[in-house]
Amino acid sequence: MSRTWSASFLDQLRAYGTLTEAPFGYHLRLAQAGQWRAVAQLLKTEGQVDYFLALTATHHPPEMHLRYDLRSLLRLTDIAVSFAVGESEAVPSVADIWAAAKWQEREAYDLVGVQFSGHPDLRRILLPADWEGHPLRCDYAMPEVYHDVPLIYQPPNAPI
């Protein structure tokens, strides 16, 4: 895979955090989550990052950890951008920069509870609208019943 970003562009990225080379391209660990939107715009415009691969969100109390996997098809280079935010902090949406982020930000909201400021339609995508909580959070307690349907599976003939 060709890594054709210029040294000056890589220096611009280093100004935002720790940039390391990885087998897939680069990994940028942001010093501050508030820098994410500026970095996303820089990657899109100057880095020609045109493909939003994935968004991963995990709950590590008292923080949420996010990782964005992105690709420049023109430059044949991938970059992962990661950062942590407080559980109640909102992350700036990048749905207007990469359209694929619309669905993946909704999934991170639905399952982990990450709030995205500026998202055009932040609502549940996998679970029913009236579902309470976010099932991939460490503090989530699975309800026993949902609309009179038992959710805790009991195998037949299992002792109760």
XYZ file of C-alpha atoms in Angstrom:
160
model
C 0.000 0.000 0.000
C 1.469 3.338 -1.026
C 1.678 6.010 1.651
C 1.801 9.151 -0.396
C 0.870 11.846 2.098
C 3.486 14.570 2.201
C 5.693 15.137 5.231
C 4.076 18.551 5.749
C 0.586 17.005 5.807
C 1.717 14.384 8.323
C 3.183 17.205 10.448
C -0.209 18.933 10.389
C -1.778 15.742 11.750
C 0.924 15.442 14.435
C -0.112 18.874 15.712
C -3.368 17.253 16.904
C -1.935 14.266 18.733
C 0.260 11.206 18.378
C 0.642 9.902 14.832
C 2.155 6.467 14.297
C 2.610 4.261 11.261
C 0.631 1.042 11.307
C 0.433 -1.953 8.965
C -2.714 -0.484 7.394
C -1.446 3.102 7.111
C -1.510 5.464 10.079
C -3.039 5.778 13.532
C -3.719 9.204 15.028
C -4.513 9.367 18.735
C -6.036 12.795 19.366
C -4.864 14.749 22.387
C -8.361 16.261 22.785
C -11.704 14.961 21.537
C -12.733 18.525 20.697
C -10.208 18.460 17.848
C -12.031 15.692 15.990
C -14.089 17.876 13.667
C -11.074 19.966 12.580
C -9.067 16.788 11.957
C -11.933 15.261 9.958
C -12.160 18.336 7.743
C -8.385 18.346 7.245
C -8.405 14.664 6.295
C -11.274 15.145 3.856
C -9.957 18.265 2.112
C -6.165 18.042 2.218
C -5.716 14.315 2.822
C -8.304 13.325 0.229
C -9.840 10.855 2.674
C -13.030 10.027 0.840
C -14.144 6.715 2.319
C -15.607 6.222 5.797
C -14.922 2.588 6.686
C -16.128 2.179 10.261
C -16.838 3.760 13.608
C -16.232 1.738 16.752
C -17.408 2.936 20.159
C -16.745 1.210 23.471
C -17.619 2.076 27.051
C -14.744 2.216 29.523
C -16.167 4.036 32.558
C -15.930 6.935 33.061
C -15.172 7.375 29.338
C -16.305 6.376 25.887
C -13.556 5.400 23.438
C -14.133 6.056 19.747
C -12.173 4.923 16.729
C -12.836 6.049 13.178
C -11.359 3.985 10.338
C -11.004 6.006 7.139
C -9.478 5.541 3.696
C -8.127 7.670 0.894
C -8.880 5.686 -2.247
C -6.883 8.165 -4.299
C -3.772 7.830 -2.136
C -4.296 4.156 -1.217
C -3.814 4.983 2.445
C -5.864 4.222 5.540
C -5.922 6.113 8.804
C -7.502 5.315 12.147
C -8.351 8.245 14.406
C -9.122 7.510 18.043
C -9.946 9.505 21.145
C -11.822 9.319 24.428
C -14.689 11.448 25.719
C -16.500 11.604 29.026
C -19.696 9.553 29.296
C -21.890 12.644 29.110
C -19.845 14.577 26.524
C -21.120 14.969 22.982
C -18.881 14.185 20.014
C -19.119 16.465 16.971
C -20.878 14.623 14.151
C -19.037 14.160 10.870
C -22.156 13.059 8.983
C -21.931 16.158 6.790
C -18.326 15.289 5.876
C -18.836 11.574 5.177
C -22.414 10.448 4.496
C -21.703 6.916 5.774
C -21.174 8.384 9.242
C -24.922 9.072 9.533
C -25.764 5.417 10.063
C -22.696 4.491 12.071
C -23.089 7.404 14.487
C -26.700 6.327 15.018
C -25.510 2.791 15.796
C -22.935 4.086 18.317
C -25.689 6.163 19.924
C -28.173 3.284 19.983
C -25.896 0.598 21.405
C -23.320 2.522 23.463
C -25.058 5.830 24.172
C -22.574 8.178 22.487
C -24.168 11.579 21.843
C -23.281 13.279 18.541
C -23.788 17.030 18.354
C -24.942 18.293 14.977
C -26.163 14.908 13.735
C -29.125 15.398 11.365
C -31.186 12.448 12.696
C -29.803 11.014 15.939
C -32.260 8.302 16.929
C -32.200 4.565 17.473
C -31.355 2.436 14.454
C -31.405 -1.180 15.717
C -33.518 -1.174 18.867
C -37.142 -0.053 19.233
C -37.616 3.667 19.890
C -38.946 3.031 23.415
C -36.044 0.780 24.478
C -34.421 1.960 27.688
C -30.664 2.139 27.975
C -27.797 1.202 25.701
C -26.944 -2.527 25.747
C -23.194 -2.306 25.033
C -22.479 -0.098 28.036
C -20.736 -1.673 30.995
C -23.486 -0.499 33.357
C -26.391 -1.846 31.264
C -28.855 -4.175 32.968
C -30.874 -6.326 30.570
C -34.592 -6.013 31.281
C -36.367 -9.258 32.069
C -39.500 -8.286 30.127
C -40.195 -6.011 27.157
C -43.866 -5.378 26.270
C -44.888 -8.499 28.232
C -42.366 -10.662 26.346
C -39.755 -12.372 28.529
C -36.228 -11.509 27.450
C -34.278 -13.741 29.799
C -34.056 -17.178 28.191
C -34.767 -20.177 30.389
C -33.952 -23.511 28.725
C -36.727 -26.126 28.945
C -36.657 -28.145 32.180
C -34.135 -25.775 33.705
C -34.413 -25.315 37.448
C -35.914 -21.967 38.304
